[in-house]
Short mmCIF file of C-alpha atoms and ligand atoms in Angstrom, two decimals:
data_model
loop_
_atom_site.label_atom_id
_atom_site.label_comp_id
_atom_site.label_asym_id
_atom_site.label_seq_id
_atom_site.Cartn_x
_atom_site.Cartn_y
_atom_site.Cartn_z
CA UNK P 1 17.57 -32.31 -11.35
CA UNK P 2 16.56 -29.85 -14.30
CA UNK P 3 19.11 -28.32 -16.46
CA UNK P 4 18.39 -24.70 -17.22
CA UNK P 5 20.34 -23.18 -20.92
CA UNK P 6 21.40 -19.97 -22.23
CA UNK P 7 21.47 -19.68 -26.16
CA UNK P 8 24.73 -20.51 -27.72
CA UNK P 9 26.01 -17.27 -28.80
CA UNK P 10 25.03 -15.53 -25.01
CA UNK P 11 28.20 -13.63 -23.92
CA UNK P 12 29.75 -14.19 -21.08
CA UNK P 13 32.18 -11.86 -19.11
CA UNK P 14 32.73 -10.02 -15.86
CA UNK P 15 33.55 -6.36 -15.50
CA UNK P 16 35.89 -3.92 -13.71
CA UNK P 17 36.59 -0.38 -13.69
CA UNK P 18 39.81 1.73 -14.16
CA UNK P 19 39.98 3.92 -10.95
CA UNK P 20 39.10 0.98 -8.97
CA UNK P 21 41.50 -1.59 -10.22
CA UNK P 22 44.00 0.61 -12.33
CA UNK P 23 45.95 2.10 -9.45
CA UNK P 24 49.43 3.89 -10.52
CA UNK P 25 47.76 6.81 -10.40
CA UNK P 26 50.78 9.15 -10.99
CA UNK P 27 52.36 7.19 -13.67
CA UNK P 28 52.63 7.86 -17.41
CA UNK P 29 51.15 11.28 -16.81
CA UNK P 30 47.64 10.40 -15.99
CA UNK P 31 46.40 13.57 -14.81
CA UNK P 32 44.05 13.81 -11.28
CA UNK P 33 40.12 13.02 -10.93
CA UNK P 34 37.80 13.56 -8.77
CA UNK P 35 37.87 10.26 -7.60
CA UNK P 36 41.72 11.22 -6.36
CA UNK P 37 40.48 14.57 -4.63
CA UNK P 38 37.39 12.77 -2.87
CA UNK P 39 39.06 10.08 -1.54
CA UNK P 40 42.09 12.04 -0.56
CA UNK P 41 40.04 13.82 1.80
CA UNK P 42 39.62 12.32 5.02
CA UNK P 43 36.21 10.95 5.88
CA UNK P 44 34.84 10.45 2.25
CA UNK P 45 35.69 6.71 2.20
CA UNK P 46 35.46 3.87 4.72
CA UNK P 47 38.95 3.48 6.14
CA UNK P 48 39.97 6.69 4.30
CA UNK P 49 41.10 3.64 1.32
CA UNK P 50 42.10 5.13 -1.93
CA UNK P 51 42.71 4.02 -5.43
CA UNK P 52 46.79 5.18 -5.41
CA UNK P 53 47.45 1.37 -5.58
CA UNK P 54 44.09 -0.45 -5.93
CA UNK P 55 44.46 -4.09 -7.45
CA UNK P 56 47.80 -2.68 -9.32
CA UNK P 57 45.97 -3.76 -12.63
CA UNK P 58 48.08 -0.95 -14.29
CA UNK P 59 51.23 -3.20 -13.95
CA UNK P 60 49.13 -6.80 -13.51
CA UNK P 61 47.07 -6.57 -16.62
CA UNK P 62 48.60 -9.70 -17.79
CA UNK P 63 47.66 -11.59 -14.90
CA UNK P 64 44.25 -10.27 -14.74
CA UNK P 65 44.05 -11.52 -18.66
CA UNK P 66 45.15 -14.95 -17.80
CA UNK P 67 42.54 -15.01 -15.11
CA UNK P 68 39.73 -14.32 -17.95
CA UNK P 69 41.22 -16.63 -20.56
CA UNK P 70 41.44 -20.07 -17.65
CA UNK P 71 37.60 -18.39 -16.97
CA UNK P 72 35.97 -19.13 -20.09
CA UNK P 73 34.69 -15.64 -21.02
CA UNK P 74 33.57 -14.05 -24.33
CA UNK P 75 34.20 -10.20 -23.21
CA UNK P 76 35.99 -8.37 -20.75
CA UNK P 77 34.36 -5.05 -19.96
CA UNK P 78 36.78 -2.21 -18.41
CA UNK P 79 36.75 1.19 -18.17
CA UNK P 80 39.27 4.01 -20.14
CA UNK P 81 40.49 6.38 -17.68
CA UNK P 82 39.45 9.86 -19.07
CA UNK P 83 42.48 12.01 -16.77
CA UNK P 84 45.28 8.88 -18.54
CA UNK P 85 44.20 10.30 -22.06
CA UNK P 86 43.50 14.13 -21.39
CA UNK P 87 44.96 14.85 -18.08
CA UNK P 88 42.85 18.43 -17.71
CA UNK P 89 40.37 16.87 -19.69
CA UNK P 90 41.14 19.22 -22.62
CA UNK P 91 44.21 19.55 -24.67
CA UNK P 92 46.80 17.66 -25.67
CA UNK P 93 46.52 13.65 -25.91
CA UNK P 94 48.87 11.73 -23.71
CA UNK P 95 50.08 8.82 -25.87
CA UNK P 96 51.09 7.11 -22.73
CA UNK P 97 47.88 6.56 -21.52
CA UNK P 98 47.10 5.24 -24.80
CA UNK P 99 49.60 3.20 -24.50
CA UNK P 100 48.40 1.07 -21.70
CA UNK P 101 44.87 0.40 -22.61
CA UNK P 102 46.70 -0.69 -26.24
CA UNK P 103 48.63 -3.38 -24.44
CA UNK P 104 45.28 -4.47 -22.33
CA UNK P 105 43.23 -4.37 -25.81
CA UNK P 106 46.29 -6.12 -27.74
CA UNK P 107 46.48 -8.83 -24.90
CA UNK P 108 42.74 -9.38 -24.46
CA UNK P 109 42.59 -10.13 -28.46
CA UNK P 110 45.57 -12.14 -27.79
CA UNK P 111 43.76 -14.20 -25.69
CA UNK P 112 40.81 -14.30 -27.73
CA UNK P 113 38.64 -11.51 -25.61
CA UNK P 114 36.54 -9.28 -26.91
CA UNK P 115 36.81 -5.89 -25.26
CA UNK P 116 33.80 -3.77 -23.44
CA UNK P 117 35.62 -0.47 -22.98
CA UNK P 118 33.14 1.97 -21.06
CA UNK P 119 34.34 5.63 -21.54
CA UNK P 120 32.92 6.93 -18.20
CA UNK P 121 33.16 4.85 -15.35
CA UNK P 122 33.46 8.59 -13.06
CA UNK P 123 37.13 9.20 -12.81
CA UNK P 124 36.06 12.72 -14.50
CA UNK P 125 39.30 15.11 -14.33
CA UNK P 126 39.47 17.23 -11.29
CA UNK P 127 40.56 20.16 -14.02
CA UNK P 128 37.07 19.93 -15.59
CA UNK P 129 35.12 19.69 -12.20
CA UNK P 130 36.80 23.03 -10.79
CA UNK P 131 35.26 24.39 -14.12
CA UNK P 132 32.22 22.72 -12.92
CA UNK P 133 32.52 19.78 -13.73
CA UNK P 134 28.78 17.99 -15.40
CA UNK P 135 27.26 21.33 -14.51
CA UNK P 136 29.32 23.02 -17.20
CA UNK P 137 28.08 22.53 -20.41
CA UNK P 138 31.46 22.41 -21.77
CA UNK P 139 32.37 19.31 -19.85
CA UNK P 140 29.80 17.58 -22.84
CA UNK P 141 31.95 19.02 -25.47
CA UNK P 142 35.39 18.00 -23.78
CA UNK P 143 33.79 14.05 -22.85
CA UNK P 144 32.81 14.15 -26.91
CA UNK P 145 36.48 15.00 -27.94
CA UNK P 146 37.94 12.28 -25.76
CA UNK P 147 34.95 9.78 -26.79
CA UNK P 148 36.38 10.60 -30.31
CA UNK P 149 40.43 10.24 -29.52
CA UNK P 150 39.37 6.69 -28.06
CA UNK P 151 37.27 5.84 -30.70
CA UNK P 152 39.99 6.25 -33.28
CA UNK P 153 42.55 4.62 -32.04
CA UNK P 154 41.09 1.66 -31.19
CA UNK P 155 38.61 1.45 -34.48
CA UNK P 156 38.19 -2.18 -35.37
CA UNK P 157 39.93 -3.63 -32.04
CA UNK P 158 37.15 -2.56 -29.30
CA UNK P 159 33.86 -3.16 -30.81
CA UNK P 160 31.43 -2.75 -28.03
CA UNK P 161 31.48 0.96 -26.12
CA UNK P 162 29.62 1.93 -23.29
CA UNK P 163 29.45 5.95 -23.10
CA UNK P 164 28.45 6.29 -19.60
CA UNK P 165 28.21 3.84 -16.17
CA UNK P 166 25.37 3.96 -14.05
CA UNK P 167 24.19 7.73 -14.40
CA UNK P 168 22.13 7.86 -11.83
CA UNK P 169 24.97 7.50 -9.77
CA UNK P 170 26.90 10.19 -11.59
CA UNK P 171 24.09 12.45 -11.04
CA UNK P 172 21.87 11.86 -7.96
CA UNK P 173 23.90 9.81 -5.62
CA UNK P 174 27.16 12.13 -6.11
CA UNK P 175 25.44 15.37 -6.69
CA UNK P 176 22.43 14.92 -4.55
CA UNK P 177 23.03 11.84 -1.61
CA UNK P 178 26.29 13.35 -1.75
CA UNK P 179 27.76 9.50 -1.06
CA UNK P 180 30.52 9.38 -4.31
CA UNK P 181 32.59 12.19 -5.71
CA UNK P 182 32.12 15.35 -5.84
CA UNK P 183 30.21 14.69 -2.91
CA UNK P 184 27.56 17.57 -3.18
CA UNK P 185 23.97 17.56 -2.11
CA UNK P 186 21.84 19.68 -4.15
CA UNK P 187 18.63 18.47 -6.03
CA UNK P 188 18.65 21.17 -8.68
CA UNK P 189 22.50 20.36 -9.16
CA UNK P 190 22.03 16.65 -9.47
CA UNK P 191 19.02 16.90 -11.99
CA UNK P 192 21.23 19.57 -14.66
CA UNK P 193 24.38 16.62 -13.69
CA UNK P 194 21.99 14.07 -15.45
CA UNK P 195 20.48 15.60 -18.27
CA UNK P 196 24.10 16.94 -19.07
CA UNK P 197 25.21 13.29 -18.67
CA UNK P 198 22.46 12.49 -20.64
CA UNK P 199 23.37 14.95 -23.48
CA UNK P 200 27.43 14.03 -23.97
CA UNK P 201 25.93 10.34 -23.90
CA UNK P 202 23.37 11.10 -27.12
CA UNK P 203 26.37 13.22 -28.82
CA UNK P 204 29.01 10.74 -28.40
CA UNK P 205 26.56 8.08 -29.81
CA UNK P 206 25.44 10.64 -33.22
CA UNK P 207 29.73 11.41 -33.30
CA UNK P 208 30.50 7.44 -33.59
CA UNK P 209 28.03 7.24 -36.75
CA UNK P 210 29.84 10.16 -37.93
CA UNK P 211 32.91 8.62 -37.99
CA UNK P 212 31.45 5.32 -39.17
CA UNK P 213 33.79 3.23 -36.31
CA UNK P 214 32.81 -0.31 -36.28
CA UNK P 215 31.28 -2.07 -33.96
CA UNK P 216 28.00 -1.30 -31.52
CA UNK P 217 27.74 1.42 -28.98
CA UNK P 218 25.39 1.66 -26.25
CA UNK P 219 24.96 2.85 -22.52
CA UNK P 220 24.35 1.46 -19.20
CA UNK P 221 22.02 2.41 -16.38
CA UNK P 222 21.39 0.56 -13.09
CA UNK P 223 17.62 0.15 -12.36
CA UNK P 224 16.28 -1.14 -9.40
CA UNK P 225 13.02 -2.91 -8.64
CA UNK P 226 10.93 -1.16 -6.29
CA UNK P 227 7.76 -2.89 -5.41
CA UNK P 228 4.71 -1.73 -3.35
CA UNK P 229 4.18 -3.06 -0.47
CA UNK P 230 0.18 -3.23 -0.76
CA UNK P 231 -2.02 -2.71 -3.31
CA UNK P 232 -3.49 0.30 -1.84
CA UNK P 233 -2.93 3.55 -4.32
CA UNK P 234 -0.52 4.93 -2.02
CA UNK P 235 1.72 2.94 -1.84
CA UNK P 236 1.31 1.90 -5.62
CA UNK P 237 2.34 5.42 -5.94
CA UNK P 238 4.96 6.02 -3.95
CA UNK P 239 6.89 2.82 -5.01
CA UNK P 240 6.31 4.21 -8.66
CA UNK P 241 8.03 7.16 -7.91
CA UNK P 242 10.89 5.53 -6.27
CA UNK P 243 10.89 3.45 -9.53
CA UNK P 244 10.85 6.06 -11.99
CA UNK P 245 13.92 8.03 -10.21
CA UNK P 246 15.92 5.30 -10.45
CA UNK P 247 14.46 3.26 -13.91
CA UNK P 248 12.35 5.93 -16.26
CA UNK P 249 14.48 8.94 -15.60
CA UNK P 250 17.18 7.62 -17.21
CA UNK P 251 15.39 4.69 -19.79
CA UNK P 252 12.80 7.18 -21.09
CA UNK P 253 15.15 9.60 -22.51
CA UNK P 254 17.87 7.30 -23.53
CA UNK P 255 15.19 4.96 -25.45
CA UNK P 256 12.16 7.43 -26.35
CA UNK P 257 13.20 11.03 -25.79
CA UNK P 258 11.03 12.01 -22.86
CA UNK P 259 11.38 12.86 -19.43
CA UNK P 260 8.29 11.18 -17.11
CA UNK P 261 6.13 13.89 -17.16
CA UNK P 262 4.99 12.92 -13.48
CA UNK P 263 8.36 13.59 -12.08
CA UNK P 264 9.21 16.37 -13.89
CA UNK P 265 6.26 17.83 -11.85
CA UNK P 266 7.22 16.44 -8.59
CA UNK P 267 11.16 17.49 -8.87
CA UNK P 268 9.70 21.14 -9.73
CA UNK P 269 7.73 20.70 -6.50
CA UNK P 270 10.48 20.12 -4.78
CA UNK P 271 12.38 23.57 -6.37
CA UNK P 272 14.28 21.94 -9.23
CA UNK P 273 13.84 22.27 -13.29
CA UNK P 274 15.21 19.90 -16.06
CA UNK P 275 17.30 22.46 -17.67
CA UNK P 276 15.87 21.11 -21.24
CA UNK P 277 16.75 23.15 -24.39
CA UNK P 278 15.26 22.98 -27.64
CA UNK P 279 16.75 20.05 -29.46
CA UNK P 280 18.29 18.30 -26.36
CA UNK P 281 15.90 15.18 -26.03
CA UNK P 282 16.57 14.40 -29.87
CA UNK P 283 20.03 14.67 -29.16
CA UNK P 284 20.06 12.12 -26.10
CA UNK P 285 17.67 9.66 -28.04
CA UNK P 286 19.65 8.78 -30.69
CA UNK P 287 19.17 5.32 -31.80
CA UNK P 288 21.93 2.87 -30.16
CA UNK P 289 22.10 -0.70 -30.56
CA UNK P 290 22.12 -1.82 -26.86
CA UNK P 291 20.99 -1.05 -23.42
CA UNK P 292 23.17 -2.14 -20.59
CA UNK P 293 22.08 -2.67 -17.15
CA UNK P 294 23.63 -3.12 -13.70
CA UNK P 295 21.69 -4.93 -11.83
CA UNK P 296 22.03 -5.71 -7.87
CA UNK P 297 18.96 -5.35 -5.68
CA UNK P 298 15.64 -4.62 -5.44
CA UNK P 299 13.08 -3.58 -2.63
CA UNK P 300 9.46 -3.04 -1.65
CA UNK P 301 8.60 0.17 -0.54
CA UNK P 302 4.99 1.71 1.21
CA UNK P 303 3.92 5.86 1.48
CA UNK P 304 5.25 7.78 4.00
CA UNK P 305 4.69 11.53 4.35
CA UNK P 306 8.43 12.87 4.20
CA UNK P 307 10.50 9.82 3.65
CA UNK P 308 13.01 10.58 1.01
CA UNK P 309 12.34 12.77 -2.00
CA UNK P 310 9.19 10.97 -2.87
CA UNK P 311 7.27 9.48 0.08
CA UNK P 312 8.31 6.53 -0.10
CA UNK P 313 10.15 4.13 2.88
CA UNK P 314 11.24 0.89 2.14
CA UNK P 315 9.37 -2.21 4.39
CA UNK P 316 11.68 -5.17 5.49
CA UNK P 317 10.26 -7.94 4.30
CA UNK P 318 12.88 -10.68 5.52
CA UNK P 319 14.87 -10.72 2.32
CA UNK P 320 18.49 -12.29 2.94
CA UNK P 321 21.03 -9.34 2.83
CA UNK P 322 24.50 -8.94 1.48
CA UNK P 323 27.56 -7.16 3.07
CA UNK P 324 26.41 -4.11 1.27
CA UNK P 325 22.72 -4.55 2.85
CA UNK P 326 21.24 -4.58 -0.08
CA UNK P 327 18.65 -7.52 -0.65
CA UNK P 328 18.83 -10.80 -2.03
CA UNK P 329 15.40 -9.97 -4.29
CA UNK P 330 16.26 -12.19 -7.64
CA UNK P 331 12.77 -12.38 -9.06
CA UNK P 332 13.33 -8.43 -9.22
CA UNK P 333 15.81 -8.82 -11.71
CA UNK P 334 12.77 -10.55 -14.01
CA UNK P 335 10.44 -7.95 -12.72
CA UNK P 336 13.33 -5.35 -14.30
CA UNK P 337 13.90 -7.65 -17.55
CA UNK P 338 10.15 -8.06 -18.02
CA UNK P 339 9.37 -4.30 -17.65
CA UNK P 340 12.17 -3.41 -20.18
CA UNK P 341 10.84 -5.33 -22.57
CA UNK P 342 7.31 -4.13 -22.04
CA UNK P 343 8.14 -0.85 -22.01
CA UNK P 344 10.90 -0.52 -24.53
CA UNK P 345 10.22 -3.55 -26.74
CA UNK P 346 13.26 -5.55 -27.96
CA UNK P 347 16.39 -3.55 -27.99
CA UNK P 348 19.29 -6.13 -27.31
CA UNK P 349 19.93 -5.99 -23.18
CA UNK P 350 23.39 -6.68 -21.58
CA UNK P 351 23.38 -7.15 -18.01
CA UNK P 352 26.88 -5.27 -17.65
CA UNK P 353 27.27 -6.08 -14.41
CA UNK P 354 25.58 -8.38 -11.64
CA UNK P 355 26.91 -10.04 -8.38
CA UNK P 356 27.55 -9.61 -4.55
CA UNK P 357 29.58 -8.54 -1.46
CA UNK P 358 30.57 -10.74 1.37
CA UNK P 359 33.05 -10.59 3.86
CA UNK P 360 34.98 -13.18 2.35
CA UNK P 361 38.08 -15.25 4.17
CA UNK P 362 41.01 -16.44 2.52
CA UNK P 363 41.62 -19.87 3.81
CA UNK P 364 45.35 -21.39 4.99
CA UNK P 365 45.38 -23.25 1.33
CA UNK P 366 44.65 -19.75 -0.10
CA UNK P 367 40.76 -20.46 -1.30
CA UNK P 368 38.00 -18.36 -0.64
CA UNK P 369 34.76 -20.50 0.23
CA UNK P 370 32.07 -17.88 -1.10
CA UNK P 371 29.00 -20.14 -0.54
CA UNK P 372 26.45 -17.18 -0.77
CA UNK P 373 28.15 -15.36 -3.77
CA UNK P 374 27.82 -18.46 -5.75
CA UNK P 375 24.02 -18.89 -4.20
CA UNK P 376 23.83 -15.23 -5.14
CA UNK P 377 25.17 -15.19 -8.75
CA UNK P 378 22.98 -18.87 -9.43
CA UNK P 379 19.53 -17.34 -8.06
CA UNK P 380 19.71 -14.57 -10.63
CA UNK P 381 21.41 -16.53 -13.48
CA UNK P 382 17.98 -18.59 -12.95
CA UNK P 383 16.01 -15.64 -13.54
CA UNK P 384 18.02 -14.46 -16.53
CA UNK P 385 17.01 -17.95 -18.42
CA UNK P 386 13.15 -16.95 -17.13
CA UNK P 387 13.33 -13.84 -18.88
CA UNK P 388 15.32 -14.76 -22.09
CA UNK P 389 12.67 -17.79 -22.30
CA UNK P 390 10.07 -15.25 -21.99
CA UNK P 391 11.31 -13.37 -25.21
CA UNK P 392 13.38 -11.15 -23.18
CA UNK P 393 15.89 -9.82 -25.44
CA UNK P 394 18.83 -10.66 -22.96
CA UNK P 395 22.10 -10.83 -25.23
CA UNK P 396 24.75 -11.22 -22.42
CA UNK P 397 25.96 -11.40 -18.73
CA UNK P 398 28.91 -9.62 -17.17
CA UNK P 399 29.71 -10.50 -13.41
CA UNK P 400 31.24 -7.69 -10.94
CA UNK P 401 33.40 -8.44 -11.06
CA UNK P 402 36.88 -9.91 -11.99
CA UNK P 403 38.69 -9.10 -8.95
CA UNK P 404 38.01 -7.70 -5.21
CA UNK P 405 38.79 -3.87 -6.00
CA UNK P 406 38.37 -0.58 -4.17
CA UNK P 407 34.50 0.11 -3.52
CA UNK P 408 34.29 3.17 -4.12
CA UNK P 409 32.78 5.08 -0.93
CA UNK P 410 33.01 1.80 0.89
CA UNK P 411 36.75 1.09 -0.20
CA UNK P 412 38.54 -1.83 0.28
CA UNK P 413 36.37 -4.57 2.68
CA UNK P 414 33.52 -4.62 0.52
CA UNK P 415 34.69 -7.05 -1.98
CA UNK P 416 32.62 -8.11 -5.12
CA UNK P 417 35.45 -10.38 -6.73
CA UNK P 418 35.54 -13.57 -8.09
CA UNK P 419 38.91 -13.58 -7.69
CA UNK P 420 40.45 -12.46 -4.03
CA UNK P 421 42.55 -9.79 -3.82
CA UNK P 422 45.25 -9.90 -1.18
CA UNK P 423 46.07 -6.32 -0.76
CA UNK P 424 49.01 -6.40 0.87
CA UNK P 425 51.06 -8.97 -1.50
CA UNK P 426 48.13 -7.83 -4.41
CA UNK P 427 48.86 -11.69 -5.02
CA UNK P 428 45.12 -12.59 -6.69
CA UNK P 429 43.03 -15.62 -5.50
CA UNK P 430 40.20 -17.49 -7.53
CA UNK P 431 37.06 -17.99 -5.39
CA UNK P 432 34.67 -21.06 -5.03
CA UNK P 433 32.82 -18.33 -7.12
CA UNK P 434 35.27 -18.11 -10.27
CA UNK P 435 34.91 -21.66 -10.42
CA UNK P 436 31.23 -21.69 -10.09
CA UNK P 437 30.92 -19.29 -13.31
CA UNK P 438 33.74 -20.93 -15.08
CA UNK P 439 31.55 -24.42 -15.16
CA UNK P 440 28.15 -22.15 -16.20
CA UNK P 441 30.09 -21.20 -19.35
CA UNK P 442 31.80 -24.39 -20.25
CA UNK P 443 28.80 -25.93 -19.67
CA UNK P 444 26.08 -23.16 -21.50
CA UNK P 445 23.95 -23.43 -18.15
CA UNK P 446 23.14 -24.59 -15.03
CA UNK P 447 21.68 -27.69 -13.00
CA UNK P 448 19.41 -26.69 -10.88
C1 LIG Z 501 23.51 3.22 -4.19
C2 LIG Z 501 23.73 4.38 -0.88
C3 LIG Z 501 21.87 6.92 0.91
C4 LIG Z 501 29.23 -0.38 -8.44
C5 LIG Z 501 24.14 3.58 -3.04
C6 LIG Z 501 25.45 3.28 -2.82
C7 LIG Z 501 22.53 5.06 -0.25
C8 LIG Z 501 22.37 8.09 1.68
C9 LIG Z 501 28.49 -0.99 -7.33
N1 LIG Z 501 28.51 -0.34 -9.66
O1 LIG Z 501 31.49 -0.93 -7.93
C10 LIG Z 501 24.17 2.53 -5.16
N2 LIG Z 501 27.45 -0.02 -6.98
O2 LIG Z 501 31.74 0.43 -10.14
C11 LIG Z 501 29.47 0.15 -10.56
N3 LIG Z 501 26.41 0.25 -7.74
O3 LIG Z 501 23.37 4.25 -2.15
C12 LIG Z 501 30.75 -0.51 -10.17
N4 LIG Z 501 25.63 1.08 -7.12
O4 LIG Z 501 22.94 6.13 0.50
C13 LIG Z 501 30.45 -1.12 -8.80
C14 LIG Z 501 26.14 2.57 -3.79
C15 LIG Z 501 25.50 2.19 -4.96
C16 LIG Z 501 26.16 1.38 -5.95
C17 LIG Z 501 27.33 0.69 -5.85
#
């Protein structure tokens, strides 16, 4: 037996998100999001499951809390609901909503947590998308002004912000795949969604100096490992292109100011422009102090005339598969860390999120036995100590996540917890898992 270590100041934590755990979603005033209009309309989400209730975190906070503390962690990362603080997105601040995330924040300092708050986690405010929405350059101006009401009033309590979650998913798999809200399907749409995303991120970041808040701000994208099948040009190709989509599109502008060149080309080929304007990729590149990533999967893809937007099909190659489908790839989580690195030399990395679905089954002495989530979370801790003993600059490690909690388009039987929710007593459960990652921190490591 070998005992694997992560340095002694590595933070640990798992992660949630507000419209998927919050619930209470007409309380205190929070105004609608998109998030309520999607899934209120019937065939956008498995089951037709919404977030009305969700893991009632809005009135459980406290248990959620004591959950983290008996866990270990360093950081909590949640998101701030943009429609509790500006319920049209614009206007007048609803000190309620405040409120709440004060008593999370208060609690979680309480308990000796630091907070992660990310500001968009894609509960946007159905007011600003019938205006829009991320089309509408104004949307960048209203996500600044809330960026800047949050900032204030928790200056010196939350000390790590994440602007944005996963834009890629914000842009291309809401505005293009048309799988999470709004649920559209147009290219050009999808590309002006991301550099917009791209541009409240880089003026929230320049806003923060301005106000000289304390604390470190970054942003977090979710990359994916795509590797070619052979080594013929091809396919070296086409799984580059599938890798730049989903990696350089949205590292390259964040980190150097550039779009890839490459694709710039091919999206124009396929009748869409990156709506650039003078001054914009300064703006988005503004220096911030980490990179976050979320980080589940990884494939190997080969050419094929017409598949997808870039020719490029993924081959089966006999991977293990979780309840989501996606594949049980860990060295691509190295491949990722290693090609950060490379590529963007040694910003500090958080892996903001990181873990897996199963159809798990609470057992008649109320445990969940989550075998391959614990396999799962060990195979890429593993390649997290590869990297950071590589020189990887790998700073921390947040699992998705705390709780079971509605999965977006998949709602509520995908779960991702360490912690089971039962939905219909929304009584909460700690996996095989929780304990699993509760002896990695106390211990600073693994046997493997
Ligand atoms: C891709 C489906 C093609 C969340 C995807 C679907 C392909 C028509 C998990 N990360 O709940 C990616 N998650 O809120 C943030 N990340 O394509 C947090 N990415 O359809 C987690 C879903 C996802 C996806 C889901």
């Amino acid at each position: 037996m070998a005992r694997l270590d992560f340095p002694k100041d590595f933070v640990w934590g798992t992660a949630t998100a507000s419209y998927q755990i919050e619930g209470a979603w007409q309380e205190d005033g929070r105004g609608l999001s998109i998030w309520d209009t999607f899934s209120h309309t019937p065939g956008n989400v498995a089951n037709n499951d919404n977030g009305d209730v969700a893991c009632d975190s809005y009135h459980r906070y406290m248990e959620d809390i004591a959950l983290l503390k008996k866990l270990g962690v360093t950081a909590y990362r949640f998101s701030i609901a943009w429609p509790r603080i500006f319920p049209n997105g614009t206007g007048e601040v609803n000190e309620k909503g405040l409120d709440y995330y004060r008593r999370v924040v208060d609690a979680l300092l309480e308990a000796g947590i630091r907070p992660c708050a990310t500001l968009y986690h894609w509960d946007l405010p159905q007011a600003l998308q019938d205006k829009g929405g991320w089309n509408n350059h104004d949307t960048i101006d209203a996500f600044v002004r809330y960026a800047e009401t949050v900032f204030k009033a928790f200056d010196g309590k939350i000390r790590q912000w994440i602007t944005f979650n996963e834009t890629w998913c914000v842009s291309f798999l809401s505005n293009y795949l048309g799988v999470h809200a709004p649920g559209n399907r147009d290219l050009q749409l999808a590309v002006n969604v991301a550099h917009h995303c791209l541009m409240a991120h880089g003026r929230t970041v320049k806003r923060f100096r301005e106000l000289g808040i304390a604390g470190e701000i970054g942003t977090t994208h979710n990359p994916t490992w795509t590797e070619p099948f052979t080594t013929k040009p091809e396919d070296v190709e086409a799984a580059r292109r599938n890798r730049a989509w989903q990696n350089e599109w949205f590292f390259e502008p964040t980190l150097k100011g550039t779009y890839p060149s490459f694709l710039v080309d091919w999206f124009r080929g396929k009748g869409a422009e990156v709506p650039v304007q003078p001054g914009d990729m300064e703006t988005i590149a503004q220096p911030i102090d980490f990179i976050g990533i979320n980080f589940y999967s990884g494939s190997f893809g080969r050419y094929k005339k017409g598949a997808g937007l870039f020719d490029c099909e993924e081959v089966q190659v006999g991977f293990d598969r979780t309840y989501m489908d996606w594949n049980v790839y860990p060295d691509s989580l190295y491949l990722t860390l290693r090609w950060l690195k490379e590529t963007y030399g040694d910003i500090p990395i958080y892996i903001t999120e990181n873990g897996a679905c199963y159809p798990d089954e609470l057992t008649a002495d109320k445990r969940v036995h989550d075998t391959q989530r614990i396999d799962y979370f060990r195979k890429h801790l593993i390649q997290c100590v590869r990297a950071i003993e590589s020189g990887v600059n790998l700073k921390g490690y947040f699992a998705w996540s705390l709780l079971d909690n509605f999965e977006w388009a998949e709602g509520y039987r995908k779960r991702f917890g360490i912690v089971y929710t039962d939905y219909e007593t929304l009584e909460r459960h700690p996996k095989d898992s929780y304990y699993f990652i509760q002896k990695v921190i106390a211990d600073g490591g693994l046997d493997v």
